[in-house]
Coordinates of C-alpha atoms in Angstrom, one line a residue:
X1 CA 92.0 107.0 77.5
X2 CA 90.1 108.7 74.7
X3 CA 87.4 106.0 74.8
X4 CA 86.9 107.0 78.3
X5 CA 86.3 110.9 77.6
X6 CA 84.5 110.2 74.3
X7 CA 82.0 108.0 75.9
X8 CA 81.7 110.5 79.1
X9 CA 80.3 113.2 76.2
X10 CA 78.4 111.0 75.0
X11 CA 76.3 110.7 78.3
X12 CA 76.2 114.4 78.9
X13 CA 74.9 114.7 75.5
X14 CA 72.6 112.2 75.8
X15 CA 71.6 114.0 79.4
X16 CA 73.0 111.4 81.3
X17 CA 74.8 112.0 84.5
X18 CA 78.0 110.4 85.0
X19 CA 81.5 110.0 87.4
X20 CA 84.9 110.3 86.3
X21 CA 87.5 108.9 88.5
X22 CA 90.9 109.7 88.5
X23 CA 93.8 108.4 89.6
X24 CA 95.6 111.4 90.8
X25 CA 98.4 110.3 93.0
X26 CA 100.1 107.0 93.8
X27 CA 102.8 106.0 96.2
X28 CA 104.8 102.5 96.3
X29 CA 103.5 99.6 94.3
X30 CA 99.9 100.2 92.6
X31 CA 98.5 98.2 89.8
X32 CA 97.8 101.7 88.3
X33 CA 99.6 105.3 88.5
X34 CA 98.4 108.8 88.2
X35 CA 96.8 109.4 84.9
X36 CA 94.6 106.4 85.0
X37 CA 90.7 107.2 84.2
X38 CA 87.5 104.8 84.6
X39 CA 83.6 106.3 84.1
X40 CA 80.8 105.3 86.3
X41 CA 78.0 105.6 84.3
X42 CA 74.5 105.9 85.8
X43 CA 73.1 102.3 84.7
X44 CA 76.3 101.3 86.9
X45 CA 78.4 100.0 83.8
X46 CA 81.7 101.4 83.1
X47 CA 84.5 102.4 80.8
X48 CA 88.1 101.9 80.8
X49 CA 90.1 100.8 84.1
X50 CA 91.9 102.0 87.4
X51 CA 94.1 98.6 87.9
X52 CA 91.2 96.3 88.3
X53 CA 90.9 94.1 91.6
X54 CA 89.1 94.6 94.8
X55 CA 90.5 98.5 94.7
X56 CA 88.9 99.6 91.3
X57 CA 85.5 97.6 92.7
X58 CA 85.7 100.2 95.9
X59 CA 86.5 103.0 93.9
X60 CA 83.6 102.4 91.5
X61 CA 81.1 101.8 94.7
X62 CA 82.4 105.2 96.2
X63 CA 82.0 106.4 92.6
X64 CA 78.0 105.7 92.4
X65 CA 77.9 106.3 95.9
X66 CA 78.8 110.0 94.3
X67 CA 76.6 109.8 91.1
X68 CA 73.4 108.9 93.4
X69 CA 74.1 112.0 95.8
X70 CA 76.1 114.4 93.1
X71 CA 78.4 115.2 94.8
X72 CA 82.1 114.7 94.6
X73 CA 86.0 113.3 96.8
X74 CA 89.0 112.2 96.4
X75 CA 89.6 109.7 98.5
X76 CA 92.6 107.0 99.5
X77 CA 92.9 103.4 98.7
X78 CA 95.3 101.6 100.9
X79 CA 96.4 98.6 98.9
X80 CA 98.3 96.9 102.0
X81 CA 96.9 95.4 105.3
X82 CA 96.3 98.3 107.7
X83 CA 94.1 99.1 111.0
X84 CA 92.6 102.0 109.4
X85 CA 91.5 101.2 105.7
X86 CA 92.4 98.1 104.8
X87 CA 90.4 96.8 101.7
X88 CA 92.5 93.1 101.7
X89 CA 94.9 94.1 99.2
X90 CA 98.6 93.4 99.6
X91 CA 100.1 95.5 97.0
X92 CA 102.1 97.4 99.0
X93 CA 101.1 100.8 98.1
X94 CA 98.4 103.5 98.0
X95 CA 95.7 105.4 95.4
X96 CA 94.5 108.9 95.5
X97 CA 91.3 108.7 93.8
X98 CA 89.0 112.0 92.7
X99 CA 85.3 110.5 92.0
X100 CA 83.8 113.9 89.8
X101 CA 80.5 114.2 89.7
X102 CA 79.6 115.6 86.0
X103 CA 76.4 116.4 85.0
X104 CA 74.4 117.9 81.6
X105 CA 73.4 120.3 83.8
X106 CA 76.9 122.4 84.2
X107 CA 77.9 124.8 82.0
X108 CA 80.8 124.2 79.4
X109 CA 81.5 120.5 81.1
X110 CA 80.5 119.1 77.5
X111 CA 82.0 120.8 74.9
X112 CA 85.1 121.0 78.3
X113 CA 85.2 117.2 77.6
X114 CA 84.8 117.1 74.3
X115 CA 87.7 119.2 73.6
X116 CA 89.5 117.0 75.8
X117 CA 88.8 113.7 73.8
X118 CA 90.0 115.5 70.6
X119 CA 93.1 116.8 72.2
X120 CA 93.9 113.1 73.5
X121 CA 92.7 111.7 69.7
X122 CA 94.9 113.9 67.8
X123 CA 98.0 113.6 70.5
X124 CA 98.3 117.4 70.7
X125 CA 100.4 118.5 73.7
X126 CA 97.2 119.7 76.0
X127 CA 97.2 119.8 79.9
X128 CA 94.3 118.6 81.7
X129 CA 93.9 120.0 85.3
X130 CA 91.8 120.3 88.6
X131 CA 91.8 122.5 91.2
X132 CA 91.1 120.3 94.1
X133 CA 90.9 122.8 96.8
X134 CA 87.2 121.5 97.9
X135 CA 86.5 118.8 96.3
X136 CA 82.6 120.1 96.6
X137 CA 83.5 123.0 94.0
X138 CA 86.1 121.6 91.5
X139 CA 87.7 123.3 88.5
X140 CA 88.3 121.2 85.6
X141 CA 90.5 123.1 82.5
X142 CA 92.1 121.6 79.5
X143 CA 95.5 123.9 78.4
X144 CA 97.7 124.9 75.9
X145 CA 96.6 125.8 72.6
X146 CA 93.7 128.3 71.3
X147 CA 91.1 125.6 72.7
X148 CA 91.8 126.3 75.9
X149 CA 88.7 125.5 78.2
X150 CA 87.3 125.7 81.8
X151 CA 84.6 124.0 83.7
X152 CA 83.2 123.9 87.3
X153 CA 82.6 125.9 90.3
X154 CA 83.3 129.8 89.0
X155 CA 85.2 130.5 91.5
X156 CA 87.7 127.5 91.5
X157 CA 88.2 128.4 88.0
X158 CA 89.1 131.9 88.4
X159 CA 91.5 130.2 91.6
X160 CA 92.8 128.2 88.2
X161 CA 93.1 130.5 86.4
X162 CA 95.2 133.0 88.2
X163 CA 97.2 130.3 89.8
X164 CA 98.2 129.9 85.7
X165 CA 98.8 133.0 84.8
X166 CA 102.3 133.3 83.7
X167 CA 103.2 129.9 84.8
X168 CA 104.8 127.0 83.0
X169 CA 103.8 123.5 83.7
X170 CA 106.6 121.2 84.2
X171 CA 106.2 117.4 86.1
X172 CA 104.2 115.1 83.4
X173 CA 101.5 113.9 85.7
X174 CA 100.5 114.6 89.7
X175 CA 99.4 116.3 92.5
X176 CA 100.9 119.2 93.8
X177 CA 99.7 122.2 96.6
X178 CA 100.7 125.6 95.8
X179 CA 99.5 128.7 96.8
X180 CA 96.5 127.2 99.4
X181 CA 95.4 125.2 96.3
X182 CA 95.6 121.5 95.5
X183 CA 96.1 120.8 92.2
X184 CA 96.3 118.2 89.7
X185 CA 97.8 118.0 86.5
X186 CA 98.2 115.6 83.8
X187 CA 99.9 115.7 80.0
X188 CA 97.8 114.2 78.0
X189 CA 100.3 113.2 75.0
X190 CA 103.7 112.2 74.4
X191 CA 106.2 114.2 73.1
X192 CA 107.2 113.0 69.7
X193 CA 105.7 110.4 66.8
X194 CA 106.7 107.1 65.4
X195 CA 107.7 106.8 62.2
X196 CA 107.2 103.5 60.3
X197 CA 109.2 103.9 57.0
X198 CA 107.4 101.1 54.4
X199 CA 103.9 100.5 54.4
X200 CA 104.0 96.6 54.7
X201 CA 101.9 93.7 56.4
X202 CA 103.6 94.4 59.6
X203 CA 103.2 98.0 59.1
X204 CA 99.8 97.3 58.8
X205 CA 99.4 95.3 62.2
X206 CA 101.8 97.7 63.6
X207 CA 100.0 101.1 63.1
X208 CA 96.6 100.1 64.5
X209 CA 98.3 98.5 67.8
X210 CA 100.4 101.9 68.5
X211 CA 97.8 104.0 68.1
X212 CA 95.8 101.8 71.0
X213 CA 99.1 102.7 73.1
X214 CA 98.9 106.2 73.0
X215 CA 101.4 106.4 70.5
X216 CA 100.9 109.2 67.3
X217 CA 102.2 107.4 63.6
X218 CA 103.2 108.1 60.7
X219 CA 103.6 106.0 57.8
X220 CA 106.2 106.6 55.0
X221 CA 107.0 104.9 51.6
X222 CA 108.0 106.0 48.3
X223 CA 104.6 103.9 47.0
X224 CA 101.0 105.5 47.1
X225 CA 99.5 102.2 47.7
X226 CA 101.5 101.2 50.5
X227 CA 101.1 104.9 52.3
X228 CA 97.5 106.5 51.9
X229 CA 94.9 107.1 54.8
X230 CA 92.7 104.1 52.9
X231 CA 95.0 101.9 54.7
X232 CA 96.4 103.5 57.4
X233 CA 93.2 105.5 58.5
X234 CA 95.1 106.3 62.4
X235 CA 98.2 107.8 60.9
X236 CA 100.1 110.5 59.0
X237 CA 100.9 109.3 55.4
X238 CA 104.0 110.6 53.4
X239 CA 104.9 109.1 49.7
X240 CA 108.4 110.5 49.5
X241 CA 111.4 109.7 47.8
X242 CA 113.1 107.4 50.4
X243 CA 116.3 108.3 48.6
X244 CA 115.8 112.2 49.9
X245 CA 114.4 112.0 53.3
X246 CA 115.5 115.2 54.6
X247 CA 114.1 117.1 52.0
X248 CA 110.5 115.6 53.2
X249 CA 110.4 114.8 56.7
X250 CA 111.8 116.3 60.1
X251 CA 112.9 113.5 62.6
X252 CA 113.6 114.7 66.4
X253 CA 115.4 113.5 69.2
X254 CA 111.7 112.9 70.6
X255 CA 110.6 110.7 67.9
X256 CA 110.8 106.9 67.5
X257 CA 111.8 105.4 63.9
X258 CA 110.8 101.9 62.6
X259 CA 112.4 100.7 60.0
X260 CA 110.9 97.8 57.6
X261 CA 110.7 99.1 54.0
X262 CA 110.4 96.5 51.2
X263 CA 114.0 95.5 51.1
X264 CA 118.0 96.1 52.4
X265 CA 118.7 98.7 49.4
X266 CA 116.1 100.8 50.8
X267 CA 116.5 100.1 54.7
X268 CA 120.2 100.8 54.5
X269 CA 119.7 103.9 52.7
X270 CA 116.5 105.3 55.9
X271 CA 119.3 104.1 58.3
X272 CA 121.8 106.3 56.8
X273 CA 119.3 109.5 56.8
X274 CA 117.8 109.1 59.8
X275 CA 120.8 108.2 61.8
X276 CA 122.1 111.5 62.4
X277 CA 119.2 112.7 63.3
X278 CA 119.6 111.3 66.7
X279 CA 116.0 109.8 67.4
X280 CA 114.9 108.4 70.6
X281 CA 114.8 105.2 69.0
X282 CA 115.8 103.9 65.7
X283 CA 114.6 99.9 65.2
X284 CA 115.4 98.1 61.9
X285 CA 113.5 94.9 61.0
X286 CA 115.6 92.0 59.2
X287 CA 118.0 88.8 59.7
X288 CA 121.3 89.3 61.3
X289 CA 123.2 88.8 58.1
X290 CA 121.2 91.6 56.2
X291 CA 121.6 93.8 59.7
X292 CA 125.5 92.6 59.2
X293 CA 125.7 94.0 55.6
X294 CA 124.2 97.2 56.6
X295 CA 126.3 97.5 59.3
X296 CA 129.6 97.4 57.0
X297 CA 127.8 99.9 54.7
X298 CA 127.3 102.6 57.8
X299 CA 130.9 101.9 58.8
X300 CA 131.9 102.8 55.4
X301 CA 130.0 106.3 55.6
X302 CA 131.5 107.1 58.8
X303 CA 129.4 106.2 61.6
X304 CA 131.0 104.8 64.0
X305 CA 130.2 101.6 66.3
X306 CA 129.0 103.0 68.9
X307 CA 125.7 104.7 66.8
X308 CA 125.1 101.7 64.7
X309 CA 125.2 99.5 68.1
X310 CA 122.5 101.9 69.1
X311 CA 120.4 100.7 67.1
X312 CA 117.5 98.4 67.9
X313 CA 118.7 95.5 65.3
X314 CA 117.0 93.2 65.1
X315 CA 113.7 95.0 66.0
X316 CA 111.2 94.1 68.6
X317 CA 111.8 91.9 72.0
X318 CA 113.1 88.6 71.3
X319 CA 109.9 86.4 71.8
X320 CA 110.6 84.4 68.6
X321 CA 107.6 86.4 66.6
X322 CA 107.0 85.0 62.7
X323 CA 103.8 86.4 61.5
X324 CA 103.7 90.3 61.6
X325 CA 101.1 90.6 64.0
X326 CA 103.7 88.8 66.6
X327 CA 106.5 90.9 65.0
X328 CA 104.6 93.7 65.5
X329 CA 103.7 92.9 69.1
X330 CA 107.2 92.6 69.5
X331 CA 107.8 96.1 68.1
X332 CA 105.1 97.6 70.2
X333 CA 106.5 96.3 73.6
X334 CA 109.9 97.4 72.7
X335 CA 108.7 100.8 72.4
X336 CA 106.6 100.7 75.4
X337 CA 109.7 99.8 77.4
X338 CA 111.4 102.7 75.3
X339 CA 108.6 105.3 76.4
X340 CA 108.9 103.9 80.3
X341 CA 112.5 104.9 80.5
X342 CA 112.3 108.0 78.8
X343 CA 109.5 109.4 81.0
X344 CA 111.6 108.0 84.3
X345 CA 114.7 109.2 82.9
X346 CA 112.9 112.8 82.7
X347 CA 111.0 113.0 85.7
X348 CA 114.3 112.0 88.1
X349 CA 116.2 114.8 85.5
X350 CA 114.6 118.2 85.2
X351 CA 110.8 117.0 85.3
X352 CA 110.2 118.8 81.8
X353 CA 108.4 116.7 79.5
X354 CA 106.5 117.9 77.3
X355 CA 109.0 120.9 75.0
X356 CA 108.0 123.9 74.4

């Protein structure tokens, strides 16, 4: 998603006009949910995806449709055979697309998306939101920190902006009407980071892949050549005595934990740190007979069944991987799956997501 903000700056700066669309709701089965963003540029060309198919062609025609008269709607994709919009699909379910005009032209709508790119890049917990009242005069506003920044139609920005005074944001991602206004709102990080203790070769197909995924790293090992920004350049780096782990680094019960340092001494003794630290997932890499002898060790501390069983041991789904970028492909859609059930589990709970 960053690509697709970074390279919408880079046409306003260049005094390009462009369209942003926006997948702001969904209902029933969609290739693509809320949160998904795709930019028509104006040679036609375009960056990143709405679900592909027959529905992300109409959505880009309707989006350069928009570019050529600069203007801007949110519109419906019906992705099942119907009388009154039926575009051949057989999905089952429907779209909610805003196509935004953007243009050099309006004031703040660079540095707005700018600011929006870094927040994305740097996973800090930001809220992007429209007001989409009239879709003729939108407010765009990126929230929650000292960067905090509005763009559009004045007066749907002062709508926004009294409509947030006050207010906490709750549901991750959606469209909601309040108070005569329709309004969209999206969290643009996850809560919590990974944490790959030992700096290896599938640490170092690991790191890279996550970070495509939306997921913030970090990359810890008691060696300064195995953990240094040289070689993981998208991550946090720690060299820290993995024998003292709490006197270095915090682990959350929103953070994920990947274990695969250089050998079982030192594995055993992360597992035994980080355990009661309750993380949202703890994975340890290894055979079943070293995952055996580690087991026996934890029993021995105290921990009981039940939180070793817990763990993800043997790490990564079981698709037979071997070299560590298929381990670590392995790792990275365990932790997807991880993520999916996390964010289900809290929108069908109290819809909080993002802790304050």
């Amino acid at each position: 998603m960053e690509a697709v903000f970074m390279r919408l700056w880079e046409e306003l700066q260049a005094g390009r006009r462009a369209v942003l669309l926006t997948v702001v709701d969904s209902t029933g089965s969609t290739p693509r949910a809320a949160g998904s963003h795709q930019l028509v540029r104006e040679d036609g060309t375009t960056v990143g995806t709405i679900g592909g198919g027959f529905q992300e062609y109409k959505a880009c025609e309707r989006g350069r449709e928009n570019l050529q008269e600069e203007t801007s709607s949110l519109f419906t994709l019906i992705l099942h055979p119907n009388e009154a919009a039926d575009i051949g699909a057989v999905c089952g379910g429907e779209l909610r697309v805003f196509s935004q005009f953007l243009s050099p032209r309006m004031p703040g709508a660079a540095d707005c998306v700018y600011k929006i790119a870094e927040a994305i890049r740097t996973h800090q917990a930001y809220w992007l939101m429209f007001n989409l009242t009239d879709t003729r005069h939108w407010a765009m506003a990126l929230l929650g920190g000292e960067t905090n920044c509005f763009c559009g139609d004045v007066p749907a920005c002062l709508a926004l902006r009294e409509y947030l005074s006050g207010r906490l944001l709750s549901d991750r991602t959606g469209l909601t009407r309040q108070h005569g206004l329709l309004l969209y709102r999206e969290a643009l990080s996850y809560p919590g980071q990974v944490f790959v203790f030992g700096g290896g070769h599938v640490a170092l197909a690991l790191v890279p892949l996550l970070t495509q995924l939306g997921f913030a790293c970090a990359v810890v090992d008691d060696r300064e050549e195995f953990a240094n920004s040289r070689r993981f350049p998208q991550a946090a780096v720690f060299t820290v005595d993995l024998q003292r782990l709490p006197d270095e680094i915090s682990v959350t019960p929103d953070d994920y934990v990947c274990i695969m340092t250089r050998g079982h001494v030192c594995d055993y003794a992360v597992q035994r740190q980080v355990l009661p630290q309750h993380p949202c997932y703890l994975g340890v890499i290894g055979s079943r007979n070293k995952l055996a002898f580690v087991k026996k060790k934890l029993l021995a501390d105290g921990f009981s069944p039940a939180e070793i069983d817990a763990c993800y041991a043997p790490i990564g789904l079981p698709i037979s991987a071997a070299t560590p970028e298929e381990i670590a492909v392995s790792i990275a859609a365990e932790l997807i799956a991880v993520r999916a059930r996390r964010e289900k589990r809290e929108k069908a709970g109290s819809g909080q997501w993002l802790r304050s």
